[in-house]
mmCIF file of C-alpha atoms and ligand atoms in Angstrom:
data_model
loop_
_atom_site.group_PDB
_atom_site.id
_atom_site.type_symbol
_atom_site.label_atom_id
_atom_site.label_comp_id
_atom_site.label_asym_id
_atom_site.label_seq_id
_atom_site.Cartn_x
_atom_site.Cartn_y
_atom_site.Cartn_z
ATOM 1 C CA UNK L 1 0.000 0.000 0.000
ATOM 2 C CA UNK L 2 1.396 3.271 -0.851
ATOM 3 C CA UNK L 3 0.489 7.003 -0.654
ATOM 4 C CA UNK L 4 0.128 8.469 2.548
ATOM 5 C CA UNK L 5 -4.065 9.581 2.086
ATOM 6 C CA UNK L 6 -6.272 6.374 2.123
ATOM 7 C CA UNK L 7 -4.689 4.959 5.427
ATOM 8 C CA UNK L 8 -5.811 4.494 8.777
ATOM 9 C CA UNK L 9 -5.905 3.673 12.451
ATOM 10 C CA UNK L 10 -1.915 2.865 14.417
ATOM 11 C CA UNK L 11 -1.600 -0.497 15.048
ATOM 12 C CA UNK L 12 1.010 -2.429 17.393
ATOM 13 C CA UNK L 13 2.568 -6.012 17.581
ATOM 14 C CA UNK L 14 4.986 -7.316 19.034
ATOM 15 C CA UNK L 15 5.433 -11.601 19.702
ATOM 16 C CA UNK L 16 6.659 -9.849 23.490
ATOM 17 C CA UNK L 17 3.585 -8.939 25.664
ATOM 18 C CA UNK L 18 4.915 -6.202 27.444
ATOM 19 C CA UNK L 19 6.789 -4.658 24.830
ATOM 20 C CA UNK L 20 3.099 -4.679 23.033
ATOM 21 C CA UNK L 21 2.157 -2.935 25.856
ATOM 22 C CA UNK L 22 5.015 -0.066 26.109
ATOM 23 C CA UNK L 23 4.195 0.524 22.453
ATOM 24 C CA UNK L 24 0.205 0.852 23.382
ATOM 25 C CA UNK L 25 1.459 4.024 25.440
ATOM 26 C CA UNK L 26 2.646 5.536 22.669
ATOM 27 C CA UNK L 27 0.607 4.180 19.881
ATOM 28 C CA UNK L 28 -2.325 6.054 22.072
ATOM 29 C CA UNK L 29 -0.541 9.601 21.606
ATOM 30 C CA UNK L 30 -0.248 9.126 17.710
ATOM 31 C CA UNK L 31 -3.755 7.551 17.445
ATOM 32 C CA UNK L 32 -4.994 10.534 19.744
ATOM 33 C CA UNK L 33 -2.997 13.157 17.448
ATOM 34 C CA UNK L 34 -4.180 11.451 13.970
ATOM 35 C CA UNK L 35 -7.850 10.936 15.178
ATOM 36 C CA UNK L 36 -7.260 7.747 14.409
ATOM 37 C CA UNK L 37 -7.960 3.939 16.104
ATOM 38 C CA UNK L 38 -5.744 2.628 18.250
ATOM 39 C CA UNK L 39 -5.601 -1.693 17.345
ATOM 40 C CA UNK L 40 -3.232 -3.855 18.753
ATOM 41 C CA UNK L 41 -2.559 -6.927 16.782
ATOM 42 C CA UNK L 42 -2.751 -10.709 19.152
ATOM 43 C CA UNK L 43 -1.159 -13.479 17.250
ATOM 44 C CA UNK L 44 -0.399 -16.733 19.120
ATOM 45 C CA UNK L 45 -1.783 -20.017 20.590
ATOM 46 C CA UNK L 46 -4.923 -19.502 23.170
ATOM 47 C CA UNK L 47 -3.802 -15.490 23.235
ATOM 48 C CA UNK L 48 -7.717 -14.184 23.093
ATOM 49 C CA UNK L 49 -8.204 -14.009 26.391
ATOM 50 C CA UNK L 50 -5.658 -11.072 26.823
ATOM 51 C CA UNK L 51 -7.315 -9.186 23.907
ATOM 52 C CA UNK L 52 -9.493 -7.625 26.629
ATOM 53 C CA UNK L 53 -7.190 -6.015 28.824
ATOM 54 C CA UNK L 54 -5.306 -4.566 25.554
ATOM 55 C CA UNK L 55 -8.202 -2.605 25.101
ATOM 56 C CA UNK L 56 -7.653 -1.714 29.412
ATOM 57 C CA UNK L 57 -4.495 -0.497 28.606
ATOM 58 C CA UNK L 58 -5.415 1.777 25.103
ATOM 59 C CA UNK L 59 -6.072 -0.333 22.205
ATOM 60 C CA UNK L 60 -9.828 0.567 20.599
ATOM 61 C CA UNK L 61 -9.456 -2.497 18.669
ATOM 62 C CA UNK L 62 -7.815 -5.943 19.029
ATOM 63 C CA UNK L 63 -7.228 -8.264 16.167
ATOM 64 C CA UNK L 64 -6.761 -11.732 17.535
ATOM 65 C CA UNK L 65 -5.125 -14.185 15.531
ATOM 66 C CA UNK L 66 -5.324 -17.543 17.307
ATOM 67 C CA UNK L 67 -4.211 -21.073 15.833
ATOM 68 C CA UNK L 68 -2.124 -23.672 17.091
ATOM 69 C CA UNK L 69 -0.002 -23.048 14.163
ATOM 70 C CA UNK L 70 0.992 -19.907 16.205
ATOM 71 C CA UNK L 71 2.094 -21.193 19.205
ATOM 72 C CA UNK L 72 5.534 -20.291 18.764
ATOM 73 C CA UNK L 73 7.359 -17.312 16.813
ATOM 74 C CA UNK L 74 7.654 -18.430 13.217
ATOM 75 C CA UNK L 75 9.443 -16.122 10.610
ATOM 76 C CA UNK L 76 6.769 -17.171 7.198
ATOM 77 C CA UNK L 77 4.077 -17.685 9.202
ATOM 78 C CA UNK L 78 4.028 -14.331 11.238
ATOM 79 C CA UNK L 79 4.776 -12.421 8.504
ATOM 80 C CA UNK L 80 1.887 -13.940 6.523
ATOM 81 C CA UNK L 81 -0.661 -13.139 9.064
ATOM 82 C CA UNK L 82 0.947 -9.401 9.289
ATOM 83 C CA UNK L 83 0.799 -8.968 5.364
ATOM 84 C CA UNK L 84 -2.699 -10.155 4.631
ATOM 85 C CA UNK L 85 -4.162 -8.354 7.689
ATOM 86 C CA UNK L 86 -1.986 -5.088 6.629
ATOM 87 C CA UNK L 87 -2.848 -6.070 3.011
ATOM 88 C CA UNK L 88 -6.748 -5.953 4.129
ATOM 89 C CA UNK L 89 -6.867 -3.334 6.439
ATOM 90 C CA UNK L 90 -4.726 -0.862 5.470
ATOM 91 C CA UNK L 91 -2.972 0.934 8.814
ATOM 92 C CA UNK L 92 -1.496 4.031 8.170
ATOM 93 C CA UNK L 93 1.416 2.910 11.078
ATOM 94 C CA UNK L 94 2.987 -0.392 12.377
ATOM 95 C CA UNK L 95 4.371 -0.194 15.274
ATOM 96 C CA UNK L 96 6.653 -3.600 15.391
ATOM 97 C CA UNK L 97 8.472 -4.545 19.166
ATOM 98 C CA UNK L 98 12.168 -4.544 17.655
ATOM 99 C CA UNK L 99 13.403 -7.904 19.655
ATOM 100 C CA UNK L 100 15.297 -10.543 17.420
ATOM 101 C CA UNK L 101 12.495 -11.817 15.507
ATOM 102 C CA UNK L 102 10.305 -8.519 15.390
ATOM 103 C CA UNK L 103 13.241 -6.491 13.670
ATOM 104 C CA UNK L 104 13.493 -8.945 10.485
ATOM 105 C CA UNK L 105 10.021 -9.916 10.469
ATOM 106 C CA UNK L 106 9.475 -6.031 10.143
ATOM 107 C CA UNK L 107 12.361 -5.689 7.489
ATOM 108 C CA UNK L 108 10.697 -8.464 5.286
ATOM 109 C CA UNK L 109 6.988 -6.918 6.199
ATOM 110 C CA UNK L 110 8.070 -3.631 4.645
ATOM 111 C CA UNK L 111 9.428 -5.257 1.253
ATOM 112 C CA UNK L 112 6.263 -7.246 0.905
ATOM 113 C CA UNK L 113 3.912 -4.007 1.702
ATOM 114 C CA UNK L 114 6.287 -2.327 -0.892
ATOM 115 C CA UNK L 115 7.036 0.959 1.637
ATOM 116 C CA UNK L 116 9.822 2.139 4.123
ATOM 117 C CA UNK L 117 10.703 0.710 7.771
ATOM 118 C CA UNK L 118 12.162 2.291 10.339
ATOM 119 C CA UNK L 119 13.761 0.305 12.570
ATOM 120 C CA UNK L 120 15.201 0.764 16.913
ATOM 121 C CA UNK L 121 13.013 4.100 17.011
ATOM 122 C CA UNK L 122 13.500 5.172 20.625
ATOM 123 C CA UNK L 123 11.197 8.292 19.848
ATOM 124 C CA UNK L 124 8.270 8.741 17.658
ATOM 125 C CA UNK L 125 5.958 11.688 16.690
ATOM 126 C CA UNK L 126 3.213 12.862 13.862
ATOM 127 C CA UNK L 127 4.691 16.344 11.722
ATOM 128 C CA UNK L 128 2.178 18.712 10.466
ATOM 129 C CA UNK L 129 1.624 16.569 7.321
ATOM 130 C CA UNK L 130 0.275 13.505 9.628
ATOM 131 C CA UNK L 131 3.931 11.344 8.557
ATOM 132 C CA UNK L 132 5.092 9.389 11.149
ATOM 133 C CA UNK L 133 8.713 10.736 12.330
ATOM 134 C CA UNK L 134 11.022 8.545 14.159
ATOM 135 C CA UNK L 135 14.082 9.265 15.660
ATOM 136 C CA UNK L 136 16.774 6.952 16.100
ATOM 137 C CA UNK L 137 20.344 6.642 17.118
ATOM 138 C CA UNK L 138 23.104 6.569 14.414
ATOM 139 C CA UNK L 139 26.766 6.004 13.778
ATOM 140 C CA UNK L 140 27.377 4.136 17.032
ATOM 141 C CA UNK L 141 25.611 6.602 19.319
ATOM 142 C CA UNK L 142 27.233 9.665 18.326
ATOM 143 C CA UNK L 143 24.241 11.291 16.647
ATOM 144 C CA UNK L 144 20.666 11.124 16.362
ATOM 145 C CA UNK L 145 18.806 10.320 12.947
ATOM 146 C CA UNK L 146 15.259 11.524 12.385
ATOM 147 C CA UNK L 147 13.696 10.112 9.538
ATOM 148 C CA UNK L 148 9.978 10.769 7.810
ATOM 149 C CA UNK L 149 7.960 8.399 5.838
ATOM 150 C CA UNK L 150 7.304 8.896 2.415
ATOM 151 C CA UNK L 151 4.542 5.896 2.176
ATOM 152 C CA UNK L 152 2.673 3.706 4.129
ATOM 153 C CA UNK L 153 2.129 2.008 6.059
ATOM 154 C CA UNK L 154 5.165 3.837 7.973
ATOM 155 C CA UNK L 155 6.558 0.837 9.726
ATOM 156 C CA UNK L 156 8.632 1.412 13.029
ATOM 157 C CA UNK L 157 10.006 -1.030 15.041
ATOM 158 C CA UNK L 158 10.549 0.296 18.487
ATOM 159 C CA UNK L 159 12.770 -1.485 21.473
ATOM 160 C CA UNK L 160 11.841 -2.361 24.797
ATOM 161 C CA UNK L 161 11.597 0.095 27.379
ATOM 162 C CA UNK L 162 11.603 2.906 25.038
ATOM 163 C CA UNK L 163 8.312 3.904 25.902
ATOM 164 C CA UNK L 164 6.632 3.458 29.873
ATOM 165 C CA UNK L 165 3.643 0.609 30.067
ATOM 166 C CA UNK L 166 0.735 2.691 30.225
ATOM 167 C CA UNK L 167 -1.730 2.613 32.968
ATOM 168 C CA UNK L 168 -4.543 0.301 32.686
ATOM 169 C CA UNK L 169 -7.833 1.656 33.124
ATOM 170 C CA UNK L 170 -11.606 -0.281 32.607
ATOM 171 C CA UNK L 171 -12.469 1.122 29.086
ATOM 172 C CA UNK L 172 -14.684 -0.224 25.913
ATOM 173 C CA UNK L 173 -13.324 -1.545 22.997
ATOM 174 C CA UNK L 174 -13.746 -3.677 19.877
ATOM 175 C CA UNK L 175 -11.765 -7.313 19.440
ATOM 176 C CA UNK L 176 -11.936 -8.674 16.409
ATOM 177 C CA UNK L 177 -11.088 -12.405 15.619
ATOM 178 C CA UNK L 178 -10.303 -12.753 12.325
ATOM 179 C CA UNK L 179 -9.113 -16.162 10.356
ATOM 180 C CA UNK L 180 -6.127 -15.399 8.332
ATOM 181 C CA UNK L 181 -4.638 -17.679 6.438
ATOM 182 C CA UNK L 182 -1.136 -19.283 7.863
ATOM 183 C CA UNK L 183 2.101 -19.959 5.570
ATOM 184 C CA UNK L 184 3.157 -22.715 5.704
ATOM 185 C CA UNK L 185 6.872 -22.610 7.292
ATOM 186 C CA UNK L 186 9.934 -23.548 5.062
ATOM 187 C CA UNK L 187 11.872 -24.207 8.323
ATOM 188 C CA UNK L 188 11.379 -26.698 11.026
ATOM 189 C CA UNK L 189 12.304 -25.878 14.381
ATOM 190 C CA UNK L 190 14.220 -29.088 15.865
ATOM 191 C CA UNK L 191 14.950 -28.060 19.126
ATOM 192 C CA UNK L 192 13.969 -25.746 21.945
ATOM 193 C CA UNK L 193 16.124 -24.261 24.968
ATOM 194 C CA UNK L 194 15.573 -21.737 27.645
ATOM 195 C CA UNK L 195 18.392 -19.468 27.669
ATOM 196 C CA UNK L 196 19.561 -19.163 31.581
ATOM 197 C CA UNK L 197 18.196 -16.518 33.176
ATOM 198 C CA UNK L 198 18.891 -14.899 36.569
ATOM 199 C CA UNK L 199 16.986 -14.625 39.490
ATOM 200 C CA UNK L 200 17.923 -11.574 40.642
ATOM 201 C CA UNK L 201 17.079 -8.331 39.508
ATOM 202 C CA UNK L 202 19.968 -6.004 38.839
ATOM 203 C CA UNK L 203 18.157 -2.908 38.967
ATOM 204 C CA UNK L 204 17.600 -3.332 42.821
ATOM 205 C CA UNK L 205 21.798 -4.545 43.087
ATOM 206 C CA UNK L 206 23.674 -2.351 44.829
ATOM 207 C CA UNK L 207 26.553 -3.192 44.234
ATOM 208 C CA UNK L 208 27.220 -4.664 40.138
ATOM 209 C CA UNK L 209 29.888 -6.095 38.524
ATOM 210 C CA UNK L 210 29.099 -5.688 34.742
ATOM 211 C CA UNK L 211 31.697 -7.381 31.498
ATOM 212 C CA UNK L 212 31.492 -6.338 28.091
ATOM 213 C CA UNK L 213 32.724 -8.010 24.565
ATOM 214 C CA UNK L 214 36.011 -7.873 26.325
ATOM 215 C CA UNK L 215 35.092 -10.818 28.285
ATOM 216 C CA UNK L 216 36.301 -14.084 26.458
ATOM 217 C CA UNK L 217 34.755 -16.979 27.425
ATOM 218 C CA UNK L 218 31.072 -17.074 28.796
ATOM 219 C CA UNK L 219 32.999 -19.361 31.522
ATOM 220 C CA UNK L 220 35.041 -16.673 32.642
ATOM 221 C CA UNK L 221 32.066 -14.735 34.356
ATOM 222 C CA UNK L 222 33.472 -16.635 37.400
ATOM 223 C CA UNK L 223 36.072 -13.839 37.515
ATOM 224 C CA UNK L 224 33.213 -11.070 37.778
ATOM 225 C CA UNK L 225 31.457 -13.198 40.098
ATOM 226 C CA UNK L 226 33.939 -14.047 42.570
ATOM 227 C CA UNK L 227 34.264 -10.150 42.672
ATOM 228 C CA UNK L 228 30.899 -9.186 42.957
ATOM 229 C CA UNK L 229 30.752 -11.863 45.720
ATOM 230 C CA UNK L 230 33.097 -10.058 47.973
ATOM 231 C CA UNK L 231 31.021 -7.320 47.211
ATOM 232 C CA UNK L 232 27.798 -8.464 48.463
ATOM 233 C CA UNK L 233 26.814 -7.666 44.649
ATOM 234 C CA UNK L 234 25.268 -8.805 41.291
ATOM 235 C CA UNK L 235 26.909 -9.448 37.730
ATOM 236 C CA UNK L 236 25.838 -7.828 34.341
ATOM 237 C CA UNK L 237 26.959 -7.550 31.057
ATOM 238 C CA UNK L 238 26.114 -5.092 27.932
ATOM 239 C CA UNK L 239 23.781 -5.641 25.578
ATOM 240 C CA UNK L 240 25.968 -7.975 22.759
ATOM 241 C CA UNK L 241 26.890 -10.855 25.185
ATOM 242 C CA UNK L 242 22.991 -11.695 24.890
ATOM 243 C CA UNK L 243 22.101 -10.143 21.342
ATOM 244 C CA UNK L 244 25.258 -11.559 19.199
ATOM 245 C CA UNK L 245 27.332 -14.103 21.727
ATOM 246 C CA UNK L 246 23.776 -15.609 23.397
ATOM 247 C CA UNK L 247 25.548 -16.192 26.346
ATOM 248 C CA UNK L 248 22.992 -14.390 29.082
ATOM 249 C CA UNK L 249 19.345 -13.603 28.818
ATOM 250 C CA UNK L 250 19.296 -9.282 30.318
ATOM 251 C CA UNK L 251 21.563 -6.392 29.562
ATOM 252 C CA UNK L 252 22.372 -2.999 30.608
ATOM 253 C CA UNK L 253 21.834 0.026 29.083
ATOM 254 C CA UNK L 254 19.121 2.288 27.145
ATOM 255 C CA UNK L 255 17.517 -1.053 25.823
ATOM 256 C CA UNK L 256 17.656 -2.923 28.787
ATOM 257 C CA UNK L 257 18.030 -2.603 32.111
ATOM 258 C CA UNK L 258 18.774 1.252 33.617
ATOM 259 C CA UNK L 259 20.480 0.532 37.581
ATOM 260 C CA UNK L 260 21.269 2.989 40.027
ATOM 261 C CA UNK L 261 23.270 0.860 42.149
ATOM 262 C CA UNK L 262 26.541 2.707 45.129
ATOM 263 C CA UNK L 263 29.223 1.080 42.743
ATOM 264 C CA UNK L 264 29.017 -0.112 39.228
ATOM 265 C CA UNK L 265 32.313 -2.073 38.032
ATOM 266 C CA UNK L 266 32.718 -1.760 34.151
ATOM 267 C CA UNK L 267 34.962 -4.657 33.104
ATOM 268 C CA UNK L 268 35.976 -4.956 29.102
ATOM 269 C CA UNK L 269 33.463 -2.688 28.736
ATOM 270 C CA UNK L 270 33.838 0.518 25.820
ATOM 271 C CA UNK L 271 30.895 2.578 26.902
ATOM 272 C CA UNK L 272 29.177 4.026 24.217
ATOM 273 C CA UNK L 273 26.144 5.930 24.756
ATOM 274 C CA UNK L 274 23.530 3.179 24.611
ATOM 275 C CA UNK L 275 25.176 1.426 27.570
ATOM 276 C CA UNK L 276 25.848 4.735 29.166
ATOM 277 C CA UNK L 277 22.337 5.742 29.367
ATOM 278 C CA UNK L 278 21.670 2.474 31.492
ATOM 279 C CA UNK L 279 24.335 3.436 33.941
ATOM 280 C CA UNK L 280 24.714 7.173 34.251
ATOM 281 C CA UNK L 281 22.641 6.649 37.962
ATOM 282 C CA UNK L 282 25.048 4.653 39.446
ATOM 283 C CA UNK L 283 26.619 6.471 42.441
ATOM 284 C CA UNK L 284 30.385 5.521 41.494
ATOM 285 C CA UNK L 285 31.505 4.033 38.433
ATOM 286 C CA UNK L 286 34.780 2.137 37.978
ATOM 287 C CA UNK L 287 36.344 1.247 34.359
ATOM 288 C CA UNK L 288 38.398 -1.233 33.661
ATOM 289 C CA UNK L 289 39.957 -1.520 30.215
ATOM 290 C CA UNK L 290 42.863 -1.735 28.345
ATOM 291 C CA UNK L 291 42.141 1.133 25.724
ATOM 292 C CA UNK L 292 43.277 3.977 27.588
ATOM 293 C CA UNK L 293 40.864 5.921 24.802
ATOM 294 C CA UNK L 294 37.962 4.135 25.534
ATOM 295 C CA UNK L 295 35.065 6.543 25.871
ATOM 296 C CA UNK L 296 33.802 4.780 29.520
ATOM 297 C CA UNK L 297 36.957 6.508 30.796
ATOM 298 C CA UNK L 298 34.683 9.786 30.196
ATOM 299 C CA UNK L 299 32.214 8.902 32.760
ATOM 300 C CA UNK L 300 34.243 6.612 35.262
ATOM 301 C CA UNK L 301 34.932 8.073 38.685
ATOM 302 C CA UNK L 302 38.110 5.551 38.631
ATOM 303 C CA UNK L 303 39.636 4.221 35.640
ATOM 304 C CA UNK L 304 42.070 0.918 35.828
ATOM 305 C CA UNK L 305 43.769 0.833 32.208
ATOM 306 C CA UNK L 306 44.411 -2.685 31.746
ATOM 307 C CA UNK L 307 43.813 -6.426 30.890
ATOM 308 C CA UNK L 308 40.389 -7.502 32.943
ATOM 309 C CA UNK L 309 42.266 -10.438 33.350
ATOM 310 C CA UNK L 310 45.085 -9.363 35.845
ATOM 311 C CA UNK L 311 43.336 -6.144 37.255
ATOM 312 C CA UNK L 312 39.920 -8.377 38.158
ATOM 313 C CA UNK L 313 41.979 -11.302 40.057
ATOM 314 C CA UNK L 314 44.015 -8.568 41.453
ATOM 315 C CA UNK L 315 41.231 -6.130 42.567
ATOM 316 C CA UNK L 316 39.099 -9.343 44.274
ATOM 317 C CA UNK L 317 42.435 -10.205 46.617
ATOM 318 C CA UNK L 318 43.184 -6.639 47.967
ATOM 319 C CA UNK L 319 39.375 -6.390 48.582
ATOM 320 C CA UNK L 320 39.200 -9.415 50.728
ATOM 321 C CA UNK L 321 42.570 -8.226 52.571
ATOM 322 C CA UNK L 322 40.632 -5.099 53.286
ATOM 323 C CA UNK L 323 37.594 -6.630 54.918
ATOM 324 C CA UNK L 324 39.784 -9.259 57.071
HETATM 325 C C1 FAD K 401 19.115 0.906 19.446
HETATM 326 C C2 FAD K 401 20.287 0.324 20.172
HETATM 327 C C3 FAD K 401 20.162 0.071 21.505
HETATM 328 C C4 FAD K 401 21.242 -0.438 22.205
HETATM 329 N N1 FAD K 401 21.087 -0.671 23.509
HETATM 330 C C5 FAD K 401 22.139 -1.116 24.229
HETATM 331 C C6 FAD K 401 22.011 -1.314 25.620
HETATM 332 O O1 FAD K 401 20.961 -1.117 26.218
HETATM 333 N N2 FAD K 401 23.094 -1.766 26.291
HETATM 334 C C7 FAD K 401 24.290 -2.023 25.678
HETATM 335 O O2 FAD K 401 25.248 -2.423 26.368
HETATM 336 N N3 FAD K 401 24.435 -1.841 24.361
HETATM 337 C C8 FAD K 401 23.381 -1.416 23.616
HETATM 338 N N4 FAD K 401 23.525 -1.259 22.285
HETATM 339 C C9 FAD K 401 24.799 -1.704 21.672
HETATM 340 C C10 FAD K 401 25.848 -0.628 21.769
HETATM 341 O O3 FAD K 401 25.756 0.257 20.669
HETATM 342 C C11 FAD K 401 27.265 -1.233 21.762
HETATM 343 O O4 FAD K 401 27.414 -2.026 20.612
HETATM 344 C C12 FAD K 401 27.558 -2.093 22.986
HETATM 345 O O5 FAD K 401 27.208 -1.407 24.171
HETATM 346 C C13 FAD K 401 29.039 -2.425 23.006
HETATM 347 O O6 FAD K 401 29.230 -3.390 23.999
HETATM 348 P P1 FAD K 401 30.655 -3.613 24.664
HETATM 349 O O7 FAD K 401 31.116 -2.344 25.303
HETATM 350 O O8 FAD K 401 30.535 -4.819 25.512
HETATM 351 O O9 FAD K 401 31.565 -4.010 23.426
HETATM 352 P P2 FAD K 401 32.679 -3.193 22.653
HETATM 353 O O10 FAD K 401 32.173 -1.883 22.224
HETATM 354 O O11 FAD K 401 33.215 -4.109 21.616
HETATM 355 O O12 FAD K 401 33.791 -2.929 23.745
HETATM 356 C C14 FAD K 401 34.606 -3.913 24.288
HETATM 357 C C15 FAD K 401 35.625 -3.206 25.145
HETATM 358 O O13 FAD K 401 36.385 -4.162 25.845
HETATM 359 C C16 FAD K 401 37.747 -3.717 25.898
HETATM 360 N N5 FAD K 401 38.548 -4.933 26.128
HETATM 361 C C17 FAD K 401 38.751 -5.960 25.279
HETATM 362 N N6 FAD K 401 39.482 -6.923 25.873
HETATM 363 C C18 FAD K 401 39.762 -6.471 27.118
HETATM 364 C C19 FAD K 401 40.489 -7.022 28.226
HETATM 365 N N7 FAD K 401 41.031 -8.233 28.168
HETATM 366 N N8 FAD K 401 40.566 -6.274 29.341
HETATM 367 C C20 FAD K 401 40.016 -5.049 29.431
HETATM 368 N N9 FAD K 401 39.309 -4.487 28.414
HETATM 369 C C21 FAD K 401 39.188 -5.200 27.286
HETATM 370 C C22 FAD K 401 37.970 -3.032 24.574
HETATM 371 O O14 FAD K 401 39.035 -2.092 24.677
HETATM 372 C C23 FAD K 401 36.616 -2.348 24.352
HETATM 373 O O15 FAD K 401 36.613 -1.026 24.852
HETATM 374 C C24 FAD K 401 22.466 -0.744 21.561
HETATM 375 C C25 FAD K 401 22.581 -0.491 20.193
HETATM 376 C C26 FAD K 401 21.505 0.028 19.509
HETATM 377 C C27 FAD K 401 21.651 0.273 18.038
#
């Protein structure tokens, strides 16, 4: 669908609940500002039941795709639904929760639809002609792109926590179930794992321990936890240990989780503004890396220029000696 007059209504998905829900928030405001519906878009296995507190927490509309078919994120058969309900309906925006499947599935949404996508939008508004503007971060976090749409629908994909969870009030809504028909999926999926995931949260830690791409191993986390240990603490890491390496399930930083904790221990970490932003609370920071340039040295009360590897080991022994 191109041209940016016969469109309507703002509509949200994401395969994440609660990152539907953060985009709800701001889906409202553009709705509100285009006179426009609000619709949230449910696809999954037994998912109807939530369709009515979507409409609690802003949608006017829910679409609810349900089929055992959908039980489980799958590329061809997500993006089908998407395409012939976008195909039928027409939205004007598509709002698209950027995790690891919602960024491609948006990608290959956009080249179906024939029209533009936006994608990590941390911030989005309507200009005076009604085009959806996004803004998002550019050339490693050094500048800030803000890019218009030029046809629709204008599809956005927009990360977690960009945008609060709205409050959910008892309001009156439409939901919709609609049969669409599924792709079948050119892939089978042999195998299913959890990915480990901690039991603590490190936004209450007050004390955290946090390693960065210049950790090697996934094994040698033992070195940040034996640290964070003696520190009563918690361990962390930045956002590509779990994005590209897999190796933990949270991260720090502007897309994950902001901590204010007393002390926040930087190991092999380079501090670039998206991590930054998660940090900038903390009440003393303390770098450790072995590029002397590195830009965390900017915001650390104490920088240690070196190799994790000796200073960590080091740093854990003259702690203990001290609290003998
Ligand atoms: C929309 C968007 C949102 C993002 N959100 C986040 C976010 O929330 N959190 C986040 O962390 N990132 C986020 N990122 C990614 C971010 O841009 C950076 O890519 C990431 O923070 C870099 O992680 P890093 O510092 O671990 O790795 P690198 O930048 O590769 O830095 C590794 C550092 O380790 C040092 N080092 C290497 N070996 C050693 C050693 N042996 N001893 C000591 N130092 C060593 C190196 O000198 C280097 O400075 C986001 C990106 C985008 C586009």
């Amino acid at each position: 669908m191109n041209g940016l007059s016969e469109s309507e209504g703002v509509w949200v998905f994401s395969e994440v609940y609660d990152l539907t829900l953060e985009m709800l928030s701001k889906g409202r405001e553009l709705a509100d500002k285009l006179q426009t519906e609000l619709v949230a878009v449910l696809v999954g296995n037994n998912v109807r039941q939530r369709a009515n507190e979507l409409i609690d927490y802003g949608a006017d509309k829910v679409y609810v795709i349900d089929s055992p078919g959908l039980e489980h994120f799958q590329a061809e058969a997500y993006l089908g639904v998407l395409h012939n309900l976008a195909a039928d309906y027409h939205p004007a925006i598509l709002l698209i929760g950027s995790t690891r499947d919602g960024r491609p599935l948006a990608a290959r949404l956009a080249t179906r639809l024939n029209t533009g996508c936006v994608p990590d939008c941390f911030e989005l508004s309507v200009d005076e002609g009604k085009r959806l503007v996004g803004e998002r971060i550019a050339y490693g976090g050094s500048a800030v792109a803000t890019v218009a749409f030029k046809s629709k629908p204008q599809i956005a994909t927009v990360p977690a926590r960009a945008f609060e969870k709205p409050a959910l009030h008892d309001r009156r809504g439409q939901v919709v179930k609609l049969d669409v028909r599924i792709e079948a999926p050119k892939v089978e999926v042999v195998e299913r794992r959890p990915l480990e995931t901690s039991s603590v949260k490190v936004e209450e830690a007050e004390y955290l321990v946090c390693c960065g791409r210049g950790l090697e191993k996934k094994d040698d986390m033992k070195l940040l936890q034996e640290l964070a240990e003696v520190l009563g603490g918690q361990v962390g890491c930045s956002r590509p240990l779990v994005e590209d390496r897999k190796w933990f399930s949270e991260w720090i930083g502007l897309s994950g989780h902001k901590v204010k904790p007393k002390l926040y221990v930087a190991c092999g970490i380079s501090g670039v503004i998206q991590h930054v932003a998660g940090i900038r609370d903390s009440k003393v920071i303390v770098a450790i890396n072995r590029d002397p340039e590195a830009p965390i040295f900017e915001i650390a009360d104490y920088g240690v220029v070196g190799n994790l590897y000796e200073v960590l080991p080091a740093l854990k022994e003259a702690l203990q000696k001290q609290l003998q």
